Structures are given as C-alpha cells and as structure tokens.
Coordinates of C-alpha atoms and ligand atoms in Angstrom, one line a residue:
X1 CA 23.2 -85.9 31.2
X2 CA 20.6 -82.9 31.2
X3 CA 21.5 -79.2 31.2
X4 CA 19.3 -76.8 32.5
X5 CA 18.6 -74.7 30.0
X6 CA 20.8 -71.5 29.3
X7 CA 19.1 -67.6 29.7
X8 CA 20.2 -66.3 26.2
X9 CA 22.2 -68.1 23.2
X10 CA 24.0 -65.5 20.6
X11 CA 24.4 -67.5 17.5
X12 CA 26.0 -67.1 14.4
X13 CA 28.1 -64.2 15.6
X14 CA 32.2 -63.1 14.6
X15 CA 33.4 -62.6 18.2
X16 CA 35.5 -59.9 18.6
X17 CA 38.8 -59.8 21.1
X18 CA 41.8 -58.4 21.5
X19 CA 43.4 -61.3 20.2
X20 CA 41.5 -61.2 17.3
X21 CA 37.6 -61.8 15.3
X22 CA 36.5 -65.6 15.7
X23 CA 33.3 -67.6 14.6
X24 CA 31.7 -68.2 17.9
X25 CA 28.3 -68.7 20.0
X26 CA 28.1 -66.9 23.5
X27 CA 25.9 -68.9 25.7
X28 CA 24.4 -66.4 29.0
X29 CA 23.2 -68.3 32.1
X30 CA 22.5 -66.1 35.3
X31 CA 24.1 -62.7 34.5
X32 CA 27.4 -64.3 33.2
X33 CA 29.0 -65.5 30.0
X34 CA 28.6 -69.7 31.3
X35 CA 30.5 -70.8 27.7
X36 CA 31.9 -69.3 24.2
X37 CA 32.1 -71.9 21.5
X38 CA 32.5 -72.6 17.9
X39 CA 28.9 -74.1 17.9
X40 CA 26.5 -74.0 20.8
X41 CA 23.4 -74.6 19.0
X42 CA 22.7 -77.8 20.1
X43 CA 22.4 -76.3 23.9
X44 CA 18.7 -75.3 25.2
X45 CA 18.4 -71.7 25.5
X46 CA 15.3 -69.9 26.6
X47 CA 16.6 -67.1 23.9
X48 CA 18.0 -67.3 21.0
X49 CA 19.3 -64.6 19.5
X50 CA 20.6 -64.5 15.6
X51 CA 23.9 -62.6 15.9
X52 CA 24.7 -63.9 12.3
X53 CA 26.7 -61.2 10.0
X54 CA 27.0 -59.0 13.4
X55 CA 30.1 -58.7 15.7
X56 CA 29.6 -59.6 18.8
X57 CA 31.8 -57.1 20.8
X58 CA 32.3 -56.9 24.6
X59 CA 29.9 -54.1 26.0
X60 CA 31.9 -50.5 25.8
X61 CA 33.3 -49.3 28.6
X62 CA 33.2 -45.8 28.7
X63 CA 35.9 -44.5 31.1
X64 CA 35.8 -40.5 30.8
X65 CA 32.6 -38.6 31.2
X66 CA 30.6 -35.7 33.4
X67 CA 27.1 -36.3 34.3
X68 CA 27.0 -34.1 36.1
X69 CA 25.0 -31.1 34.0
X70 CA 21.7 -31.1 31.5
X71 CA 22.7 -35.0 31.0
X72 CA 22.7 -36.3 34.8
X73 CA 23.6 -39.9 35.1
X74 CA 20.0 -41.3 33.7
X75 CA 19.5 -39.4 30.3
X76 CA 23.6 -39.9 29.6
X77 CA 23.4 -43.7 30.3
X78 CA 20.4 -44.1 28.3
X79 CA 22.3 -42.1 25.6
X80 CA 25.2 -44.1 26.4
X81 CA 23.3 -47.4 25.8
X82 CA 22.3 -46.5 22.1
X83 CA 26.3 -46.1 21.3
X84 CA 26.7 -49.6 22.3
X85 CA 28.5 -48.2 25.9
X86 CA 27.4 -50.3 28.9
X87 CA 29.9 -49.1 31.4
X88 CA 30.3 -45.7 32.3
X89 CA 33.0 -44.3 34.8
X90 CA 32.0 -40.4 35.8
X91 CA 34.1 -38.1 37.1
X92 CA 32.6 -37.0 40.6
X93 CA 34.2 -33.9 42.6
X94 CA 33.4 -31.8 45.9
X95 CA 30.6 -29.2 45.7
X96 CA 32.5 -26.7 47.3
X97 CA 32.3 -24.1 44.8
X98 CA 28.8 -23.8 44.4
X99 CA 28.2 -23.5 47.8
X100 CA 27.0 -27.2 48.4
X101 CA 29.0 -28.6 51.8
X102 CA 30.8 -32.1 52.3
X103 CA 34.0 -33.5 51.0
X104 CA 34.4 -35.3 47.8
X105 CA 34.3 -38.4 49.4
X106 CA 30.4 -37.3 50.5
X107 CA 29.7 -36.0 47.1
X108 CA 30.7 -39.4 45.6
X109 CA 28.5 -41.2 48.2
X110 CA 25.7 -39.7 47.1
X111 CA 26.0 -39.7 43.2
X112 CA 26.7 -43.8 43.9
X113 CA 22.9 -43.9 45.8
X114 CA 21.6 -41.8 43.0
X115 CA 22.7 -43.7 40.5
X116 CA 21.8 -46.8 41.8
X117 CA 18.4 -45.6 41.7
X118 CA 18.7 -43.8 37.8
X119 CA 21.6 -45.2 35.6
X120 CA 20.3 -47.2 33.2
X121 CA 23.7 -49.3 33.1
X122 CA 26.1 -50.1 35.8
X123 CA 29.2 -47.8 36.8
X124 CA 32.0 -47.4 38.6
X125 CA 33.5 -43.6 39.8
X126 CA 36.5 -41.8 39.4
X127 CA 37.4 -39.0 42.0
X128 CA 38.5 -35.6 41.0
X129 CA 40.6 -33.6 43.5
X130 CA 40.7 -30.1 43.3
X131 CA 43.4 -27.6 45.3
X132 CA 41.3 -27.0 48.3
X133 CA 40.3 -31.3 49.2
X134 CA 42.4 -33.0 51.7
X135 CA 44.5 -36.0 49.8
X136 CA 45.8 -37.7 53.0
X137 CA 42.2 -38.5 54.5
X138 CA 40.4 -38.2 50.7
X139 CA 42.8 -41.0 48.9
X140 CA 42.6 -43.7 51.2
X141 CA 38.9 -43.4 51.9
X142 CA 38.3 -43.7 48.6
X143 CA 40.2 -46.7 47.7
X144 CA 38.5 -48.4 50.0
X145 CA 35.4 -47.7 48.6
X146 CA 36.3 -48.7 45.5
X147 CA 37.0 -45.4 44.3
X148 CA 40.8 -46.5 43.0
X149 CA 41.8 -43.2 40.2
X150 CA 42.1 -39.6 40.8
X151 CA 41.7 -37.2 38.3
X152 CA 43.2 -33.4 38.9
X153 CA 43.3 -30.5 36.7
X154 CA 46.6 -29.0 36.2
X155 CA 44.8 -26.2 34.7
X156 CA 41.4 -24.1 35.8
X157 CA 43.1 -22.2 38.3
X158 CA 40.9 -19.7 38.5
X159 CA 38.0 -21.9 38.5
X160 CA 39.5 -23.3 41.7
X161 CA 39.8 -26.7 39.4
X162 CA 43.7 -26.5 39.6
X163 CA 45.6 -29.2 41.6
X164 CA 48.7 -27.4 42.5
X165 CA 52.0 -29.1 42.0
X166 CA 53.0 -30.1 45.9
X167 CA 49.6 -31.4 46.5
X168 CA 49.5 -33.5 43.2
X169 CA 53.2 -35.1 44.2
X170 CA 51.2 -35.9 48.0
X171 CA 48.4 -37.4 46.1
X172 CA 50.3 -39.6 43.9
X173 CA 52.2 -40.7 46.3
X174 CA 49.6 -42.0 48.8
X175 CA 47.7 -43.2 45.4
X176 CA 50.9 -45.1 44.5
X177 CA 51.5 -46.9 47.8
X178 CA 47.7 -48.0 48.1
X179 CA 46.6 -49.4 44.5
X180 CA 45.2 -46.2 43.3
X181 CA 45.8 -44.6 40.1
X182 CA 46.6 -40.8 39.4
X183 CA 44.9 -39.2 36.2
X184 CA 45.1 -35.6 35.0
X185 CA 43.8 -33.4 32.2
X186 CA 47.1 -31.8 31.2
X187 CA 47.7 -28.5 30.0
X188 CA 49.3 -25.5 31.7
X189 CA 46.3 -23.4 33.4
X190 CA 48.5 -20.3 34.6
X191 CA 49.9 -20.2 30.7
X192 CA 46.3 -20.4 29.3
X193 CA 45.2 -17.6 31.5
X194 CA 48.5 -15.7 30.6
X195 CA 47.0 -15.7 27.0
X196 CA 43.5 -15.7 27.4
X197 CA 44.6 -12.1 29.4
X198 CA 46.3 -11.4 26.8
X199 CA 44.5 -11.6 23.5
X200 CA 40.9 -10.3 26.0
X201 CA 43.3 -6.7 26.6
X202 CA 43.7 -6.5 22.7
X203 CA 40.2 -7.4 21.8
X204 CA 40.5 -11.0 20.2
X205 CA 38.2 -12.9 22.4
X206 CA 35.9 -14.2 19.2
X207 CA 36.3 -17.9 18.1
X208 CA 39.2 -17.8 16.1
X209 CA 41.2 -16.6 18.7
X210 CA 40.1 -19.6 21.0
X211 CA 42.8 -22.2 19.4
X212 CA 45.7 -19.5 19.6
X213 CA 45.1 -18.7 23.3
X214 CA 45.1 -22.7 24.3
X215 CA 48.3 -23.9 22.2
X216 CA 49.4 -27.6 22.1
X217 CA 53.1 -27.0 23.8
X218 CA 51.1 -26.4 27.2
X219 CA 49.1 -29.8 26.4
X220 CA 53.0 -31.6 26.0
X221 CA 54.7 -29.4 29.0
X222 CA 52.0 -30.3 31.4
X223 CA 51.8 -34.2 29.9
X224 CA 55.7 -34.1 30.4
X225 CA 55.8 -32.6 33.9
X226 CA 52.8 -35.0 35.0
X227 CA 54.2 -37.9 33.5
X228 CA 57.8 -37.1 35.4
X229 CA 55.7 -36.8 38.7
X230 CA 54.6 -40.3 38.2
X231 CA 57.8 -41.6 37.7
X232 CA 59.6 -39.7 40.5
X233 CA 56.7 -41.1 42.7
X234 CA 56.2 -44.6 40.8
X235 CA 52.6 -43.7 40.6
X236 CA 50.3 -45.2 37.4
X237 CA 49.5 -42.2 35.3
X238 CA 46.6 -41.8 33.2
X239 CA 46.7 -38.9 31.2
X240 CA 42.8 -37.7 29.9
X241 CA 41.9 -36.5 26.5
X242 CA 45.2 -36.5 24.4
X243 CA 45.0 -34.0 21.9
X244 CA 48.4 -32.8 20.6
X245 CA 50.4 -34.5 18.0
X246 CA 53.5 -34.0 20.1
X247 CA 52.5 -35.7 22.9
X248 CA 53.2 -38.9 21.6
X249 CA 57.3 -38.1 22.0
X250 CA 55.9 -38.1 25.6
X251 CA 54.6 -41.1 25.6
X252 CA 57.2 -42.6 24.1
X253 CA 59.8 -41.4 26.4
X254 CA 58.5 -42.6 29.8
X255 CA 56.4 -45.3 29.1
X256 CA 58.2 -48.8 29.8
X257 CA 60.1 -47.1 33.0
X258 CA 58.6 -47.3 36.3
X259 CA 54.6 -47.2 37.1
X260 CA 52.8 -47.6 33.6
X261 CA 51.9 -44.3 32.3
X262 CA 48.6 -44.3 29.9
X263 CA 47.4 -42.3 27.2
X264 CA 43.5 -41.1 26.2
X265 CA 41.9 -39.9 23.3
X266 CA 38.4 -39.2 22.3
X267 CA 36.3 -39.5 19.3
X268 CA 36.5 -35.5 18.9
X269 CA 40.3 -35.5 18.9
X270 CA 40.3 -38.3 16.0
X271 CA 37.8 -36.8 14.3
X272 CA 37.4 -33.0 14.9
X273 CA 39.9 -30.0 14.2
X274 CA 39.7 -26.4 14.7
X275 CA 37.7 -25.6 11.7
X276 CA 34.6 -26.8 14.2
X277 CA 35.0 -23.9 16.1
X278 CA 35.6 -21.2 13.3
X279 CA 31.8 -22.9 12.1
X280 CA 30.2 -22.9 15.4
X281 CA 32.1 -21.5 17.9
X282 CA 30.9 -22.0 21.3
X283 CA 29.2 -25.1 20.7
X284 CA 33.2 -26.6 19.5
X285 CA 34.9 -25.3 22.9
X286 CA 36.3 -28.4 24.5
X287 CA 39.5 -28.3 26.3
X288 CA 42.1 -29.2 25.2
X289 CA 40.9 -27.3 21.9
X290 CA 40.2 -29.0 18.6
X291 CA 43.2 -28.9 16.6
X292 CA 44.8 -29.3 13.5
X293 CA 44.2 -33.1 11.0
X294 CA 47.7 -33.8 11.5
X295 CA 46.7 -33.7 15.2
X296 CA 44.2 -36.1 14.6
X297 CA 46.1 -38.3 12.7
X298 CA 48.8 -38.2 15.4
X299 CA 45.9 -39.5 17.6
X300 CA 45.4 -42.8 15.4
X301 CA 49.0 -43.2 15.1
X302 CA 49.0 -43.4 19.0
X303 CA 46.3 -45.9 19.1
X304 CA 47.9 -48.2 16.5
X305 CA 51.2 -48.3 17.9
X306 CA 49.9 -49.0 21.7
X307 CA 51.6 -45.5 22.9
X308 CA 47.5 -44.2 23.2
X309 CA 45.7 -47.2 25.6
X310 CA 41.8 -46.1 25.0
X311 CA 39.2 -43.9 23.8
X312 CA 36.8 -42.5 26.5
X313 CA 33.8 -39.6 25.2
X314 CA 34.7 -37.2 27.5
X315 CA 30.5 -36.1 27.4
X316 CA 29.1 -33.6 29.2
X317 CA 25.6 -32.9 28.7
X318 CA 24.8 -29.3 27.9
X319 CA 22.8 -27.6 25.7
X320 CA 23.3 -24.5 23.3
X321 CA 22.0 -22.3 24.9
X322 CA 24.1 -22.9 28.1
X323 CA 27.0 -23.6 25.6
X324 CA 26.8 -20.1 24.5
X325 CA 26.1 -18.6 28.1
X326 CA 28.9 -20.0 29.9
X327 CA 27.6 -22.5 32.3
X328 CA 29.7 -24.1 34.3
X329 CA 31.5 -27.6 33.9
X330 CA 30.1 -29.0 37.3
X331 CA 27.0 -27.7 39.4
X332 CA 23.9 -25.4 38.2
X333 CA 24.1 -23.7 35.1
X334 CA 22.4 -20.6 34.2
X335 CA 20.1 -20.9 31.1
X336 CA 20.8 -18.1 28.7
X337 CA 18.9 -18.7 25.6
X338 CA 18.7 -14.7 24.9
X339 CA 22.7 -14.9 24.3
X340 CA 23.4 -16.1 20.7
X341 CA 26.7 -17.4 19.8
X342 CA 28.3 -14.1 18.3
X343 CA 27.3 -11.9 21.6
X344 CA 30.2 -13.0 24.1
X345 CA 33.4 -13.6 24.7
X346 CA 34.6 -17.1 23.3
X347 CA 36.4 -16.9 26.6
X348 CA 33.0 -17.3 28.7
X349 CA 31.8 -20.0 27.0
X350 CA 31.7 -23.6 28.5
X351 CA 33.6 -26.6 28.1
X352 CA 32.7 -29.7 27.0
X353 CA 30.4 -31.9 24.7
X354 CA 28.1 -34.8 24.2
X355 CA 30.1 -37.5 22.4
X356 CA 29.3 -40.8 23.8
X357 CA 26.3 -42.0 21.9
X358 CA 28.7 -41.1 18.4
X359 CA 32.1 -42.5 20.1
X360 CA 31.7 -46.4 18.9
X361 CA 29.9 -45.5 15.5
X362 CA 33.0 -43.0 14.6
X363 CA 35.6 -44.6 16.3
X364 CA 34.8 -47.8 13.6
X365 CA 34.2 -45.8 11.2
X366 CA 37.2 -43.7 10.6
X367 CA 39.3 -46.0 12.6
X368 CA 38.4 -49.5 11.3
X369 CA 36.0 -49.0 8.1
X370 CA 39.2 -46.4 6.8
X371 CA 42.3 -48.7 7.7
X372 CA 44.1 -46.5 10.6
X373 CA 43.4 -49.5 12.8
X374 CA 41.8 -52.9 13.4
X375 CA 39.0 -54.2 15.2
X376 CA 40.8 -56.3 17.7
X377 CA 42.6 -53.2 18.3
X378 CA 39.2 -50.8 18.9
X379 CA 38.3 -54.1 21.7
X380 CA 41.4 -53.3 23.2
X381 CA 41.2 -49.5 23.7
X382 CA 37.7 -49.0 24.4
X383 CA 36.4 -52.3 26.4
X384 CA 39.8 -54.3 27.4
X385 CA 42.6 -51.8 28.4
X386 CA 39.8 -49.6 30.7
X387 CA 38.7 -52.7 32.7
X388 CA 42.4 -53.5 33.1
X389 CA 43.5 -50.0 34.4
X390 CA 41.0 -49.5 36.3
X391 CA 40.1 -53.1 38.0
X392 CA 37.1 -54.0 36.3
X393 CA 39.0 -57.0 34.3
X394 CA 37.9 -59.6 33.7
X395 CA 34.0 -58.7 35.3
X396 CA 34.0 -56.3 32.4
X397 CA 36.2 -55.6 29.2
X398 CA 36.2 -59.6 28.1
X399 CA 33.8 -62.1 26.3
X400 CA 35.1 -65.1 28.6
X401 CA 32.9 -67.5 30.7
X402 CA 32.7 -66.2 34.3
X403 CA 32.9 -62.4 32.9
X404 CA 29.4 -60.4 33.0
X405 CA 27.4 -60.8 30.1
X406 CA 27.8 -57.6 28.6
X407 CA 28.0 -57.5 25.0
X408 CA 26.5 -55.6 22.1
X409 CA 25.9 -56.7 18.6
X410 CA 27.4 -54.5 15.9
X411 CA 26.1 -54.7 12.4
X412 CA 28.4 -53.5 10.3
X413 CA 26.4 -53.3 7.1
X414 CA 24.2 -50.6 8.5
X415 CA 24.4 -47.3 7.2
X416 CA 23.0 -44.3 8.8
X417 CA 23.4 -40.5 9.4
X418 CA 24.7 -39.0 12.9
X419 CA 22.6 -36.2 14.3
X420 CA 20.9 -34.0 17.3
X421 CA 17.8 -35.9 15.8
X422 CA 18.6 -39.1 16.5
X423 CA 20.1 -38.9 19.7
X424 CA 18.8 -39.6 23.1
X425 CA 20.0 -37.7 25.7
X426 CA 18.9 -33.8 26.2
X427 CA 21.3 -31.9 24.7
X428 CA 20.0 -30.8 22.0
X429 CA 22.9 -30.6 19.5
X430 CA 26.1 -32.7 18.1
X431 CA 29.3 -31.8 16.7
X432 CA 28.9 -35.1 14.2
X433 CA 25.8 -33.2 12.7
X434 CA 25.4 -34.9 9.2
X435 CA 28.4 -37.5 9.9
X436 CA 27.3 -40.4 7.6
X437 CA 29.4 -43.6 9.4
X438 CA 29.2 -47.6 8.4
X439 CA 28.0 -49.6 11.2
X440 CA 25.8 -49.0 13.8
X441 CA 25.3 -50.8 17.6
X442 CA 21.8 -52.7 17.3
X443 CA 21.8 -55.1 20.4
X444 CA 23.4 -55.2 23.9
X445 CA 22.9 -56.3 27.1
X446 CA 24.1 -55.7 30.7
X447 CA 24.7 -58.9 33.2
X448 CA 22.1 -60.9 30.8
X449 CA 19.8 -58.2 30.9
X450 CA 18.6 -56.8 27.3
X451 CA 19.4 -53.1 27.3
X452 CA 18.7 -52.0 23.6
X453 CA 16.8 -53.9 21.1
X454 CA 14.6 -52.7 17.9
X455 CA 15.5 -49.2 18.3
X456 CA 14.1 -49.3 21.9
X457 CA 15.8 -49.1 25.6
X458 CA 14.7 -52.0 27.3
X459 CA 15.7 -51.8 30.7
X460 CA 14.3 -50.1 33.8
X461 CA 16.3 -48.1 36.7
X462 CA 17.3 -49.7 39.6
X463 CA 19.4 -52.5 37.9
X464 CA 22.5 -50.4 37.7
X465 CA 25.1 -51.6 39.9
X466 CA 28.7 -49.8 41.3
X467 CA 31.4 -51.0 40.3
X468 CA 34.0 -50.6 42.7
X469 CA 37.6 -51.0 41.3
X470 CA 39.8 -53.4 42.6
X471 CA 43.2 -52.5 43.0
X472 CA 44.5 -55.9 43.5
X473 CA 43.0 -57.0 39.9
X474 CA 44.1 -53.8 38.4
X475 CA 46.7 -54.2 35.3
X476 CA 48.5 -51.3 36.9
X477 CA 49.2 -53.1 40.9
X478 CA 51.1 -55.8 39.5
X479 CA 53.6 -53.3 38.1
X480 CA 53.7 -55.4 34.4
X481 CA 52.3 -54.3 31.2
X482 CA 48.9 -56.2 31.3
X483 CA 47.4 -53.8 29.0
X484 CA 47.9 -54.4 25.2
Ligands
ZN501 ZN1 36.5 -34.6 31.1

C-alpha cells in the first residue's frame, strides 16, 4: 500500500482541545487536517515540523474587531497573525455618516473584495446596523451572503450609532426566523450622555471623571433589557465586550431559557482597570470603560464557569495622536498630533484600542499560567465556541481531520516583554506596555499555508478567503447548547 506523501507533519506536539491536552501528531495534506494521531512519524511528509514541548492549538479565531481606521484589514491581520489569531471577524457598517453613499449591505461588499485582495488571513464579517439602515431588506440580504450576526449599539446616540429599541425588536426578529444572530454592545447611550452633560456643565471633563460618567449599572440595564429582547423574540444574543462584574447575575438569569444568549470579554477587561486611564488618559478610553480588579476578576469567573463563551480583542487601530484628537470609531480620522493628552476634553477623545496581537499572550498568561482557568478552557472560548456561534465549526475552531489546517504552535517556555516595539501593526502604542507574560505564539499556519515562522510573516495577499457563516451549522440554529 503507498501513500502519497502528506504537505506538513507536526510532530511531537501536546494537542490542545476542548476536551482536553493530548500527545498527538497533526498530519496536513491539501489545506486540511487529513489525520491526528498518537504517532504519525512513520508517514512521508514533505515537511516536518518539530512541535515537541509546544502546544499545538487550533488557529485563534478572533471574533470582535474594527479595521476599519489607521489598522485597515492588512496591517491588523498581519498584527493579528503574530498573536497566533488566524481568523478574524470585522465589524463592517454603512458609510452614511461620513458622507460615503450605499447601504450596509454595499459597504460590506466592498470590504469582502478588499480584503480578498489584502488580509493576510481569512475572514468572515459581522454586520453592524445603525438607526437609520433598513432591517427588513438589510437582514435577509445578508444572511444569504453569509453575513449571519448583527451587531447594534444600544448606545452612541448622538453619533447616530444607536439602534433604537423598536427597530432592534424588528431586527431580531427577522434575525431569529432566518439563522441569523443578534449581537449588541450594551450600555445605556441616552444615560451616558445624561452624565457626560452633566459632569461637562460642572467642569469635570478630565480623565478621572471618564469612569464616573460611564458607570457599570448602564452596562447590566442595557445587557438585561437586550438579553429580555432576545428572549421575547427567541433570537440568539451575543452580548460584546462584557465589562461589569454584575453582569454575570445576567447571564445567569436567562441563559438556559429560550435562544442561547452569549457572553464576551476581552483581554483589557481581564486585564485592565481604571487606573489605565488616571495614567494615560486618552490613550485607556474604551467603552465600556476600564473598571475596577474585582471587575476583572468577575470576568474570569465568567469564563470558568461557562456563563462568559469567548474572548474577542475588540482592536481598533489608531494612533495617539488620533487617540487624543478624537477621531472617529469608523471612517476618516483627523490627525491631531499638536493636541497632547492634557488639552481636551476626555469626553472628545476616541474609543477603542489595539489588543489583538497581546490577546493570546495575556489571555494564557493571567488566565492559564496564574490558575483562573485551564487551557482546554482558553481552546473553547477563543477558537471553539466563536466557530460554533457563528457557523464556522468545524472548518475552523477544531484540530479534527477534514477541518482547515489552521493551527499555531505555542511555546510555553518563552519569556518575553509586550510592547509598542514589538508589535506589528501601525498604531504606535499598547496598553500592555512593559507586560512581561510566559509563552509566546511562534508557528501557525492558515489552510496548510505557513503564516508566521522565525519571527517572520510568511504569507502573501490574495490567499485570504471569506468566510461566510452558515446558519444551518451554527451551534445557535439547532436551538441546543453546542457551545461548551
Ligand atoms: Zn467593538
């Protein structure tokens, strides 16, 4: 009996799962994992590759990002790649308001052809729906591209982000009856400008009056009223960036009842609190804000004990200097380097940070090096439970044969520093300045293809393929609790 031989043997590796870390060799034959084994050495290989005292973990997925500023969708995959992240799934929304014409499903259209031509790894899209786009011909268009969740913003009003109430009810329920999944960023936007109002009249708009004016009950009202939305329209509920401590009682009241409801996190809520914005101001305004450590240890808490389902970045690429001037979240940003951090309003400041390089790298190291959970458990919430949600499983998310080969080597011995320095996309600074973590992404590939090795991005542009979700192999269209 002869065998052709294979494109890529990993050898010597601890294979990581959900269900656990085994001793096993991956063998890769046209794009896909052909078999995983206790030992494959025997089998020809064109390429071996000695995964001995690495992990050998499914390629990250990362499900929550905007590249969509500095960091388009080229510089943030390539950034992306180097954090051991070989799936991304942007955020994409209308043009509107910056004066660029065409519906969201148009804009979408044309980030997919873009990115076909510069990511540097393969993607799938989410849709975000602001007040003014038309759900009943926008949902259904976009499932059937492929375009299965729907993000809205049940703050931003004045930004023209907001989604309001009756319109988010409409969209959910023509998400629900298709396949599609509804996904919001939750906090209370008239209540945050009711503050923000407030503390600007009295004069307290520098950076420690940024926390106070964003508190966490609007985070758990808006979670709470989203989350009841869902269930009155049996629509699954993805709920963005968890920040709050108390928004695990929210969780843990309507999960299990109806349409699944899901729970994110980032790296910056697990890692971050509020003292990042007293040291740096501008350069720490996220929203949700950066709380308190009780907040963050809330966060691992939810992760552990399956009420939070992944761990997205949330990046957006910006640098200080547009950090400082306010640039907007989506669309062209005005460069303001002659406005230092103490000369406006924290209120004018924009949102949003580059965290997806640092996510794997600090997600193992304060979640699995310091005992809050195990490494089975990171597979789950940052490569298994994202395919699953959003229909990717098992192409992505899984080491199995007939999944893509997508996997990265993680050697956990390796000790190094984060930093602005060693980072590869444009923006030119990092909240994890100085973080020294255990354990570093040193391999990956991408459908067989080697992405990183030695140091060095080894794929071109033009590999990149969409991913369109499918909402017949979604965890969330078969109404069980796929996700673990
Ligand atoms: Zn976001």
């Amino acid at each position: 009996m002869t065998e052709s031989a294979a494109d890529y043997l990993i050898e010597g590796g601890l294979v990581v799962s959900g269900a656990g870390v085994t001793r096993r060799d991956v063998l890769v034959r046209n794009g896909l994992i052909s078999e995983v084994g206790p030992d494959l050495s025997g089998r020809p290989s064109k390429r071996v590759v000695d995964a001995s005292g690495k992990y050998v973990l499914p390629g990250i997925i990362d499900a929550h990002n905007h590249p969509v500023n500095t960091d388009k969708i080229d510089t943030f995959s390539i950034s992306a790649a180097f954090g051991g992240i070989t799936t991304v799934i942007p955020f994409i929304q209308n043009l509107r308001r910056h004066g660029i014409a065409g519906t969201t499903f148009d804009t979408i259209q044309g980030f997919i052809e873009e990115a076909e031509r510069i990511s540097y790894l393969d993607f799938g899209v989410h849709a975000i729906l602001v007040g003014d786009d038309d759900v009943d011909d926008q949902v259904p268009r976009l499932i059937k591209e492929g375009v299965i969740s729907f993000k809205m913003f049940m703050t931003y009003p004045r930004r023209g982000m907001m989604m309001p109430d009756d319109k988010m009810l409409r969209a959910m329920t023509l998400a629900s009856h298709q396949g599609g999944v509804a996904m919001v960023h939750a906090e209370n936007g008239y209540c945050i400008d009711f503050m923000v109002d407030k503390l600007t009249a009295e004069g307290k708009t520098s950076r420690e009056h940024y926390a106070p004016s964003q508190p966490r009950i609007l985070e758990v009202e808006a979670a709470s009223r989203a989350a009841t939305y869902a269930r009155v329209t049996n629509c699954p509920l993805y709920i963005v960036h968890l920040s709050a401590r108390e928004v695990l009682d929210v969780l843990t009241r309507f999960k299990g009842g109806g349409a699944p409801l899901y729970g994110e996190t980032c790296p910056q809520y697990l890692d971050l609190t509020n003292q990042a914005m007293l040291d740096h101001g501008p350069l720490a305004k996220i929203g949700p804000p950066l709380r308190e450590p009780a907040d963050n240890e809330a966060m691992w808490r939810g992760i552990a004990e399956r009420l939070i389902d992944t761990v997205g970045s949330d990046f957006c690429g910006f640098n200080k200097s547009q950090k400082h001037s306010g640039g907007q979240s989506v669309g062209p940003i005005v460069d303001r380097p002659d406005l230092d951090e103490g000369s406006a309003s924290i209120f004018d400041a924009s949102f949003g940070g580059n965290w997806a390089e640092q996510m794997l790298p600090v997600v193992y190291e304060e979640g699995v090096n310091k005992g809050r959970i195990t490494l089975p458990r990171l597979v789950q919430v940052m490569c298994e439970n994202p395919a699953k949600i959003f229909g990717l499983y098992p192409k992505k998310g899984v080491l199995q044969p007939g999944s893509d080969a997508d996997l990265v080597l993680f050697d956990p011995t390796l000790r190094h520093t984060l930093g602005a320095e060693s980072q590869h996309c444009l923006s030119d600074f990092t909240m994890f300045e100085g973080k020294e973590v255990l354990g570093k992404p040193v391999f990956s590939m991408q459908r067989g293809e080697t992405v990183i090795e030695d140091g060095e991005l080894k794929r071109a542009q033009g590999k990149a393929k969409f991913l369109p979700g499918n909402s017949d192999l979604a965890a969330f269209a078969t109404g069980g609790h796929a996700v673990d």
